[in-house]
Coordinates of C-alpha atoms and ligand atoms in Angstrom, one line a residue:
Chain A
M1228 CA 64.0 -149.6 -55.7
N1229 CA 60.4 -149.2 -55.9
F1230 CA 58.0 -150.2 -53.5
F1231 CA 57.2 -153.4 -55.8
N1232 CA 60.6 -154.3 -55.5
A1233 CA 60.6 -153.8 -51.9
V1234 CA 57.4 -156.4 -51.5
V1235 CA 59.4 -159.0 -53.9
L1236 CA 62.4 -159.1 -51.5
S1237 CA 60.1 -159.3 -48.7
A1238 CA 58.5 -162.4 -50.8
I1239 CA 61.8 -163.6 -51.2
L1240 CA 63.0 -163.2 -47.5
L1241 CA 60.0 -165.1 -46.3
F1242 CA 60.3 -167.8 -49.3
S1243 CA 64.0 -167.9 -47.7
T1244 CA 62.6 -168.5 -44.5
A1245 CA 60.4 -171.2 -45.9
L1246 CA 63.6 -172.9 -47.1
H1247 CA 64.9 -173.0 -43.8
A1248 CA 62.3 -175.5 -42.7
V1249 CA 65.0 -177.4 -41.4
G1250 CA 67.5 -175.1 -40.0
V1251 CA 65.2 -172.4 -38.9
K1252 CA 65.2 -171.9 -35.3
D1253 CA 62.2 -169.4 -35.0
T1254 CA 60.2 -167.2 -36.8
Y1255 CA 58.6 -164.2 -35.6
L1256 CA 56.4 -161.1 -36.1
G1257 CA 56.2 -157.8 -34.6
I1258 CA 55.1 -154.2 -33.8
G1259 CA 57.1 -151.3 -33.0
S1260 CA 58.1 -147.7 -33.4
Y1261 CA 61.1 -146.4 -35.7
T1262 CA 62.6 -143.3 -34.0
S1263 CA 64.6 -141.3 -37.0
L1264 CA 67.2 -139.2 -36.3
P1265 CA 66.6 -138.7 -32.7
G1266 CA 67.2 -135.1 -31.5
K1267 CA 69.4 -134.1 -34.6
V1268 CA 66.3 -132.5 -36.6
Q1269 CA 65.2 -128.7 -36.4
T1270 CA 61.7 -128.7 -35.6
N1271 CA 61.0 -124.8 -35.1
D1272 CA 62.4 -121.4 -35.8
S1273 CA 64.0 -121.4 -32.1
G1274 CA 66.2 -124.0 -32.9
D1275 CA 64.2 -126.7 -30.9
T1276 CA 65.2 -130.6 -32.2
N1277 CA 62.7 -133.4 -32.5
G1278 CA 62.4 -135.9 -29.7
I1279 CA 64.8 -138.7 -28.2
F1280 CA 61.7 -141.0 -29.0
E1281 CA 58.8 -140.5 -31.6
L1282 CA 56.3 -142.7 -32.5
E1283 CA 56.5 -144.2 -36.0
P1284 CA 54.5 -147.5 -36.6
Y1285 CA 56.4 -150.4 -38.0
I1286 CA 56.0 -153.7 -38.4
L1287 CA 58.6 -156.6 -38.7
G1288 CA 58.8 -160.5 -39.4
G1289 CA 61.8 -162.4 -39.4
A1290 CA 63.5 -165.9 -38.6
E1291 CA 66.4 -167.1 -36.6
F1292 CA 68.5 -169.9 -37.6
Q1293 CA 70.7 -171.9 -35.6
I1294 CA 74.4 -171.6 -36.1
Y1295 CA 76.1 -173.4 -33.1
K1296 CA 75.6 -173.6 -29.8
D1297 CA 74.5 -170.2 -28.2
W1298 CA 75.2 -168.4 -31.5
S1299 CA 72.4 -167.7 -34.1
A1300 CA 71.8 -165.8 -37.0
F1301 CA 68.7 -163.6 -38.1
A1302 CA 67.1 -162.0 -41.2
E1303 CA 64.6 -159.7 -40.7
A1304 CA 62.5 -157.1 -42.6
G1305 CA 60.8 -154.0 -41.2
F1306 CA 58.4 -151.7 -42.9
V1307 CA 57.7 -148.0 -41.4
K1308 CA 54.0 -147.0 -41.9
P1309 CA 54.0 -144.5 -44.8
G1310 CA 53.7 -141.1 -43.8
S1311 CA 53.9 -137.3 -45.1
G1312 CA 57.1 -135.5 -44.9
R1313 CA 57.5 -132.4 -42.9
D1314 CA 54.6 -131.2 -45.0
P1315 CA 51.7 -133.0 -46.4
K1316 CA 52.6 -132.9 -50.0
I1317 CA 55.4 -134.9 -49.3
T1318 CA 55.0 -139.0 -49.3
K1319 CA 58.1 -140.7 -47.1
M1320 CA 58.2 -144.4 -46.4
N1321 CA 61.0 -146.2 -44.6
Y1322 CA 61.7 -150.2 -44.8
F1323 CA 64.9 -152.0 -44.3
F1324 CA 66.6 -155.3 -44.4
L1325 CA 68.7 -156.9 -41.6
F1326 CA 71.1 -159.7 -41.1
S1327 CA 72.7 -160.2 -38.0
G1328 CA 74.5 -162.6 -35.8
A1329 CA 73.8 -163.3 -32.4
Y1330 CA 74.6 -164.6 -29.1
N1331 CA 72.2 -166.1 -26.9
F1332 CA 72.5 -165.5 -23.2
M1333 CA 69.7 -166.9 -20.8
D1334 CA 66.6 -164.6 -21.7
W1335 CA 68.7 -162.0 -23.7
V1336 CA 69.7 -161.9 -27.2
F1337 CA 72.6 -159.6 -28.5
K1338 CA 72.8 -159.1 -32.3
L1339 CA 75.4 -157.4 -34.1
G1340 CA 74.6 -157.1 -37.9
A1341 CA 74.5 -155.4 -41.3
G1342 CA 71.5 -154.4 -43.4
L1343 CA 70.0 -152.2 -46.1
S1344 CA 67.9 -148.9 -45.0
Y1345 CA 65.8 -147.8 -47.8
T1346 CA 64.2 -144.2 -47.7
R1347 CA 61.4 -143.4 -50.1
I1348 CA 60.4 -139.8 -50.9
S1349 CA 57.8 -139.0 -53.5
S1350 CA 55.4 -136.2 -54.5
E1351 CA 52.9 -135.6 -57.2
G1352 CA 54.5 -132.8 -58.9
G1353 CA 52.9 -129.0 -59.6
V1354 CA 53.9 -125.8 -58.2
Q1355 CA 53.9 -124.1 -54.9
T1356 CA 53.9 -120.1 -54.6
L1357 CA 56.3 -119.0 -52.3
N1358 CA 57.8 -116.1 -51.1
N1359 CA 61.2 -115.3 -52.8
G1360 CA 62.9 -112.1 -52.4
T1361 CA 60.2 -109.1 -52.3
T1362 CA 58.0 -111.4 -54.4
T1363 CA 56.7 -114.8 -54.7
T1364 CA 57.3 -117.4 -57.3
D1365 CA 56.2 -120.7 -58.4
F1366 CA 58.2 -123.3 -57.2
P1367 CA 58.2 -126.6 -59.1
M1368 CA 57.6 -129.5 -56.6
P1369 CA 59.1 -133.0 -57.2
D1370 CA 57.0 -135.0 -59.3
A1371 CA 58.3 -138.6 -59.1
A1372 CA 59.4 -141.3 -56.3
V1373 CA 63.0 -141.4 -55.4
V1374 CA 64.4 -144.4 -53.2
S1375 CA 67.7 -143.5 -50.9
Q1376 CA 69.6 -146.7 -50.1
N1377 CA 71.8 -147.1 -47.1
I1378 CA 73.8 -149.9 -46.0
I1379 CA 73.4 -149.5 -42.1
T1380 CA 74.9 -151.2 -39.2
T1381 CA 72.9 -152.6 -36.5
L1382 CA 73.3 -153.3 -32.8
G1383 CA 70.3 -154.8 -30.9
V1384 CA 69.4 -156.2 -27.4
E1385 CA 66.0 -158.5 -27.1
Y1386 CA 64.9 -159.7 -24.2
Y1387 CA 62.5 -162.5 -23.7
F1388 CA 60.0 -162.2 -21.0
H1389 CA 58.0 -164.9 -22.1
Q1390 CA 59.4 -168.2 -24.5
E1391 CA 56.6 -166.6 -27.2
I1392 CA 57.3 -162.7 -26.7
S1393 CA 60.2 -160.6 -26.7
A1394 CA 60.9 -157.0 -26.5
K1395 CA 63.9 -155.7 -28.5
L1396 CA 65.7 -152.4 -29.1
E1397 CA 68.0 -151.9 -32.0
G1398 CA 70.4 -149.0 -33.5
H1399 CA 70.6 -148.4 -36.9
Y1400 CA 74.1 -146.4 -37.8
F1401 CA 74.6 -144.9 -40.8
N1402 CA 77.4 -144.3 -42.7
L1403 CA 79.8 -145.9 -40.1
E1404 CA 82.7 -145.9 -42.7
S1405 CA 82.5 -142.2 -43.1
S1406 CA 83.3 -139.3 -41.3
E1407 CA 80.5 -137.4 -42.3
G1408 CA 76.7 -138.1 -42.9
N1409 CA 76.8 -140.3 -39.5
A1410 CA 73.7 -141.0 -38.1
L1411 CA 71.7 -143.1 -35.7
S1412 CA 67.8 -144.2 -36.0
Y1413 CA 66.5 -146.9 -33.9
T1414 CA 63.8 -149.3 -33.2
L1415 CA 61.9 -150.3 -30.4
S1416 CA 59.3 -153.4 -30.9
V1417 CA 57.8 -156.3 -29.6
S1418 CA 57.4 -159.7 -31.3
Y1419 CA 55.4 -162.5 -30.9
H1420 CA 57.6 -165.9 -31.7
F1421 CA 55.9 -168.8 -33.2
G1422 CA 59.2 -171.0 -32.9
N1423 CA 59.8 -173.2 -35.8
I1424 CA 56.4 -173.5 -37.8
F1425 CA 58.0 -176.0 -40.2
D1426 CA 58.5 -178.3 -37.7
P1427 CA 55.6 -178.7 -34.8
S1428 CA 58.2 -180.9 -32.6
Q1429 CA 60.3 -178.2 -32.5
R1430 CA 57.9 -175.6 -31.5
K1431 CA 58.2 -173.8 -28.0
S1432 CA 61.7 -174.8 -27.8
K1433 CA 62.9 -171.4 -28.2
K1434 CA 63.8 -170.3 -24.8
Chain B
M1099 CA 64.4 -126.0 -69.5
R1100 CA 63.2 -123.1 -67.5
S1101 CA 65.3 -121.9 -64.0
L1102 CA 63.6 -120.1 -61.7
I1103 CA 65.5 -117.5 -59.9
T1104 CA 65.8 -117.7 -55.9
L1105 CA 66.4 -115.0 -53.7
L1106 CA 66.7 -114.6 -49.8
C1107 CA 65.3 -111.3 -48.1
F1108 CA 63.0 -110.3 -45.2
L1109 CA 59.2 -110.8 -45.7
H1110 CA 56.6 -112.7 -44.2
V1111 CA 55.1 -115.7 -45.8
S1112 CA 52.0 -117.6 -45.5
S1113 CA 51.9 -121.2 -44.5
S1114 CA 52.3 -123.7 -47.5
F1115 CA 53.2 -127.2 -48.6
A1116 CA 56.7 -128.9 -49.6
F1117 CA 60.2 -128.4 -50.1
S1118 CA 60.7 -127.2 -53.6
L1119 CA 63.3 -127.2 -56.4
N1120 CA 64.7 -124.3 -58.5
N1121 CA 64.0 -125.7 -61.8
T1122 CA 61.5 -127.8 -63.4
V1123 CA 64.0 -130.6 -64.2
S1124 CA 64.8 -132.0 -60.5
A1125 CA 68.2 -131.1 -62.0
S1126 CA 71.3 -132.2 -59.5
F1127 CA 75.0 -132.4 -59.9
S1128 CA 76.1 -135.5 -61.1
Q1129 CA 79.3 -135.8 -58.7
N1130 CA 79.1 -136.6 -55.0
E1131 CA 81.5 -133.7 -53.8
V1132 CA 80.9 -130.5 -55.3
V1133 CA 83.4 -127.8 -54.9
V1134 CA 82.5 -124.1 -53.7
N1135 CA 85.0 -121.4 -54.9
V1136 CA 84.8 -118.0 -53.7
A1137 CA 85.5 -114.9 -56.0
D1138 CA 87.8 -112.3 -54.4
N1139 CA 85.7 -109.4 -55.4
C1140 CA 83.7 -108.5 -52.2
T1141 CA 84.5 -105.1 -50.8
N1142 CA 81.1 -104.3 -48.9
L1143 CA 80.4 -107.5 -46.7
G1144 CA 82.7 -106.5 -43.9
V1145 CA 84.1 -110.2 -44.1
S1146 CA 87.3 -111.2 -46.6
S1147 CA 87.0 -113.6 -49.4
S1148 CA 88.7 -116.6 -47.0
E1149 CA 86.6 -115.8 -44.2
I1150 CA 83.4 -116.3 -46.7
L1151 CA 85.3 -119.6 -48.0
S1152 CA 85.5 -120.8 -44.0
M1153 CA 82.2 -120.2 -43.7
V1154 CA 81.3 -122.5 -46.9
S1155 CA 83.1 -125.1 -45.0
D1156 CA 81.4 -124.6 -41.5
G1157 CA 78.1 -124.3 -43.1
A1158 CA 78.6 -127.7 -45.3
S1159 CA 79.4 -129.4 -41.9
Q1160 CA 76.8 -128.1 -39.9
F1161 CA 74.4 -128.6 -42.7
W1162 CA 74.2 -130.2 -45.8
N1163 CA 77.1 -132.9 -45.4
T1164 CA 75.2 -134.2 -42.2
V1165 CA 72.3 -135.9 -44.3
S1166 CA 72.9 -139.7 -43.8
T1167 CA 70.4 -140.4 -46.7
S1168 CA 72.2 -137.9 -49.1
R1169 CA 75.0 -138.5 -51.1
M1170 CA 75.9 -135.0 -51.9
R1171 CA 78.7 -133.5 -49.9
L1172 CA 79.9 -129.8 -50.6
R1173 CA 83.6 -129.0 -50.2
A1174 CA 85.2 -125.4 -49.7
G1175 CA 87.3 -125.0 -52.9
S1176 CA 89.5 -121.9 -53.1
V1177 CA 89.5 -118.0 -53.4
V1178 CA 89.8 -117.5 -56.8
T1179 CA 90.2 -114.6 -59.3
V1180 CA 87.2 -114.1 -61.6
D1181 CA 86.5 -111.4 -64.8
S1182 CA 84.7 -108.4 -63.7
K1183 CA 81.7 -109.3 -65.3
F1184 CA 80.8 -111.4 -62.1
Y1185 CA 80.5 -108.2 -60.4
N1186 CA 78.9 -105.9 -62.8
E1187 CA 76.5 -107.8 -64.8
K1188 CA 73.2 -108.9 -64.3
I1189 CA 72.7 -112.3 -63.5
C1190 CA 69.6 -113.1 -65.6
N1191 CA 68.6 -111.5 -68.7
S1192 CA 65.2 -111.4 -68.0
N1193 CA 63.9 -111.4 -64.4
T1194 CA 60.2 -111.6 -64.4
G1195 CA 59.4 -114.7 -62.3
S1196 CA 61.4 -117.1 -64.0
C1197 CA 65.3 -116.2 -64.8
E1198 CA 66.8 -116.8 -68.3
P1199 CA 70.8 -117.0 -67.1
N1200 CA 73.2 -114.3 -68.4
T1201 CA 75.7 -116.5 -70.5
N1202 CA 78.5 -114.2 -69.6
L1203 CA 78.5 -115.7 -66.2
T1204 CA 78.2 -119.3 -66.9
V1205 CA 79.9 -121.3 -64.2
G1206 CA 82.1 -124.1 -65.8
S1207 CA 82.1 -126.4 -62.9
G1208 CA 80.9 -126.7 -59.1
V1209 CA 79.4 -123.6 -57.3
L1210 CA 81.0 -120.4 -57.6
I1211 CA 80.3 -117.5 -55.1
T1212 CA 81.2 -114.0 -56.0
C1213 CA 79.9 -110.6 -55.0
N1214 CA 77.9 -108.7 -57.0
G1215 CA 77.2 -104.9 -57.1
E1216 CA 74.8 -104.2 -60.1
T1217 CA 72.1 -102.3 -58.8
T1218 CA 69.9 -101.8 -62.0
T1219 CA 68.6 -105.3 -62.4
N1220 CA 70.0 -107.2 -59.6
F1221 CA 70.0 -105.4 -56.5
P1222 CA 68.2 -102.0 -57.2
A1223 CA 67.7 -99.9 -54.1
S1224 CA 64.1 -101.5 -53.8
Q1225 CA 65.9 -105.0 -53.4
R1226 CA 68.5 -103.7 -51.2
T1227 CA 67.6 -106.3 -48.5
V1228 CA 67.9 -108.8 -50.9
L1229 CA 71.0 -111.2 -49.6
A1230 CA 71.9 -112.8 -52.7
I1231 CA 70.7 -114.4 -55.9
T1232 CA 71.5 -117.8 -56.8
I1233 CA 71.2 -119.8 -59.7
P1234 CA 72.3 -123.2 -61.4
N1235 CA 73.2 -121.2 -64.6
N1236 CA 75.0 -124.3 -66.2
I1237 CA 72.4 -126.9 -66.8
S1238 CA 72.8 -129.9 -69.4
G1239 CA 69.9 -131.8 -69.1
T1240 CA 68.7 -132.7 -65.9
T1241 CA 72.4 -132.2 -64.8
I1242 CA 73.6 -129.0 -62.9
V1243 CA 77.0 -128.7 -64.2
G1244 CA 77.9 -125.0 -62.4
A1245 CA 75.6 -122.6 -60.3
L1246 CA 76.4 -119.0 -59.4
V1247 CA 75.7 -117.6 -56.2
A1248 CA 75.9 -113.9 -56.4
I1249 CA 75.8 -111.8 -52.9
N1250 CA 74.5 -108.6 -52.8
D1251 CA 77.4 -106.2 -52.4
R1252 CA 75.7 -102.9 -52.5
S1253 CA 77.4 -100.8 -50.2
D1254 CA 74.3 -100.6 -48.0
N1255 CA 73.9 -104.4 -48.0
V1256 CA 72.5 -106.1 -44.9
F1257 CA 74.9 -109.0 -45.0
Q1258 CA 77.3 -106.9 -43.3
D1259 CA 74.8 -106.5 -40.4
K1260 CA 74.4 -110.3 -39.8
S1261 CA 76.3 -112.4 -37.1
R1262 CA 79.1 -114.9 -38.5
A1263 CA 76.4 -117.6 -37.5
Q1264 CA 73.8 -116.1 -39.8
M1265 CA 75.9 -115.6 -42.3
V1266 CA 76.8 -119.4 -42.5
S1267 CA 73.3 -120.3 -42.4
I1268 CA 72.7 -117.7 -45.3
I1269 CA 75.6 -118.7 -47.1
A1270 CA 74.3 -122.3 -46.3
H1271 CA 71.0 -122.0 -47.9
E1272 CA 72.2 -120.3 -51.0
L1273 CA 74.3 -123.1 -51.6
G1274 CA 70.9 -125.3 -51.5
H1275 CA 69.8 -123.4 -54.2
A1276 CA 72.8 -123.8 -56.2
V1277 CA 72.4 -127.7 -55.8
G1278 CA 68.8 -127.5 -56.8
L1279 CA 66.6 -126.8 -54.1
G1280 CA 64.1 -124.1 -54.0
H1281 CA 62.2 -122.4 -51.1
S1282 CA 60.5 -124.3 -48.2
P1283 CA 57.3 -123.2 -46.6
V1284 CA 58.1 -124.1 -43.2
T1285 CA 60.0 -122.2 -40.6
D1286 CA 62.2 -124.9 -39.2
S1287 CA 63.9 -125.5 -42.7
L1288 CA 67.2 -124.1 -43.8
M1289 CA 65.4 -123.7 -46.8
Y1290 CA 62.8 -121.2 -45.4
Y1291 CA 63.4 -118.2 -47.7
T1292 CA 64.5 -115.7 -44.7
L1293 CA 66.5 -116.1 -41.5
V1294 CA 65.0 -117.3 -38.5
P1295 CA 66.2 -116.4 -34.8
V1296 CA 67.7 -119.8 -34.4
R1297 CA 69.4 -122.2 -36.8
D1298 CA 71.3 -124.9 -35.6
S1299 CA 70.5 -127.6 -37.8
L1300 CA 68.6 -129.0 -41.0
G1301 CA 64.7 -129.3 -40.8
W1302 CA 63.1 -132.5 -42.2
D1303 CA 62.0 -130.4 -45.3
D1304 CA 65.7 -129.9 -46.0
I1305 CA 66.5 -133.4 -45.4
D1306 CA 63.6 -134.9 -47.8
G1307 CA 64.7 -132.4 -50.5
I1308 CA 68.7 -133.1 -50.5
T1309 CA 67.6 -136.9 -50.1
Y1310 CA 65.0 -136.4 -53.1
L1311 CA 67.8 -135.0 -55.4
Y1312 CA 70.5 -136.8 -54.2
P1313 CA 69.7 -140.5 -52.9
K1314 CA 72.2 -142.3 -51.2
E1315 CA 72.7 -145.4 -53.2
Q1316 CA 75.0 -147.6 -51.0
P1317 CA 77.0 -149.9 -52.0
F1318 CA 76.6 -149.2 -55.6
G1319 CA 76.1 -145.8 -56.3
C1320 CA 79.4 -144.0 -58.0
G1321 CA 78.0 -140.5 -59.0
T1322 CA 75.8 -140.7 -61.8
I1323 CA 72.2 -141.8 -60.4
S1324 CA 69.1 -143.1 -62.0
Q1325 CA 66.1 -144.8 -60.7
V1326 CA 66.9 -147.8 -62.5
D1327 CA 70.2 -148.4 -61.5
S1328 CA 69.0 -148.0 -57.8
K1329 CA 66.3 -150.6 -58.2
A1330 CA 68.6 -153.2 -60.1
A1331 CA 71.5 -152.5 -57.5
G1332 CA 68.9 -153.0 -54.6
F1333 CA 67.8 -156.0 -56.3
A1334 CA 71.0 -157.3 -56.8
F1335 CA 72.4 -156.7 -53.4
M1336 CA 69.7 -158.6 -51.7
L1337 CA 70.0 -161.7 -54.2
I1338 CA 73.8 -161.8 -53.3
L1339 CA 73.2 -161.9 -49.4
L1340 CA 70.0 -164.5 -50.0
F1341 CA 71.9 -166.5 -52.2
P1342 CA 74.0 -168.8 -49.9
L1343 CA 70.8 -169.0 -47.5
I1344 CA 69.1 -170.3 -50.5
W1345 CA 71.5 -172.4 -52.1
F1346 CA 72.2 -174.0 -48.9
Q1347 CA 68.7 -174.7 -47.8
L1348 CA 67.7 -175.8 -51.6
R1349 CA 70.5 -178.2 -51.3
K1350 CA 69.2 -179.7 -47.7
L1351 CA 65.9 -180.1 -49.3
V1352 CA 66.7 -181.8 -52.3
L1353 CA 69.0 -184.3 -50.6
R1354 CA 66.0 -184.8 -48.3
F1355 CA 63.9 -185.2 -51.0
L1356 CA 66.1 -187.8 -52.7
H1357 CA 66.4 -189.6 -49.4
S1358 CA 62.7 -190.1 -48.8
A1359 CA 62.2 -191.1 -52.3
S1360 CA 64.8 -193.8 -52.3
Ligands
LIG1789 ZN1 66.4 -118.6 -51.0

């Protein structure tokens, strides 16, 4: 899937949100940080690894749908700010679409869900001259964009410290079904809640 | 198709750019599980072929098989007996930057690790410190069918001086070449051209590189990969997820509209 399709999918999400004018309980936008594979990636030749928290800015948007009493469902999209890979010639981008069931308890929301996480890697080709044995060789560089698509399992907790503002911690677990390639990434975010934007009488009724 | 030879040894490199590929067509294995067999022809490495096979397994689980965004998983196969050509012949017919593979050594499927003691072209005295030569020598289109890892088995090879952990990372590095990666310019990568003081896990450049060649395609990926499939699959999956929501809400809206119209 390319970036265009991601935009289309977001549009679909927003559209479906609009369609939920009646059933929707809340809509929200937020900003936060996405930390990928905390502590698992070697970052120098001495064996040190990346940090437990790394600031990779991301934006999110989503909607909450009333299901039954304290139970609700969430649809959410997140886009991590595109950046370079370990080296500046590789461009990386992450985005994800999440669907969760949630239990609301006082000012807290506990979420369990699934989603699709995308990792897009691209470069503009060419070669780079690198040491190779006792000489140097021109190694080809990737010249296309590739998107890896993972199903993730998500677990999150959100706290409303105001009826319109909440903070959320959510883990993205990769390859739950397998004993290999397991990985955890997570988001920390703050969201502003608009309530039911389609029905003003329902606004501010969130918490 | 032009394949480039990839070596591993002990020189310094100046800082450069990105993960790279070891061929110009971004070739990769089509299957998700790549089996690695080890030939029983090593005499000077100080370790047995079955020990090398267990290092393949350890290197796979410590490094390449940990990548969540890669579909490729290395599997230790078995110790095999191969033709003596694999020990005695040169890996590449020409060896001036690019490699024209010696067709006598074509690997039928997966990866074959062999020892090699050919000291005229592969491992002359001047290349004593080169640890191995790896080349996907059986490429069809953009698909790697088979790849050969030839470990330097000169009596004065430097592989035998390494610790087991270093041997594991050397073999994992060569397997990175076997599945299509070239060298990385950064020292935190397993695919850096030489050993570093501590190698515990992959670096970002390794993860990006293997993800680029072997992108995961859940839930639809099943071996053969193209970007077109990926786009369609992702799109279809999202539609499937969204369809019930859209359906119910459309229905609601239509009913509401009919109600207000009447
Ligand atoms: Zn190498």
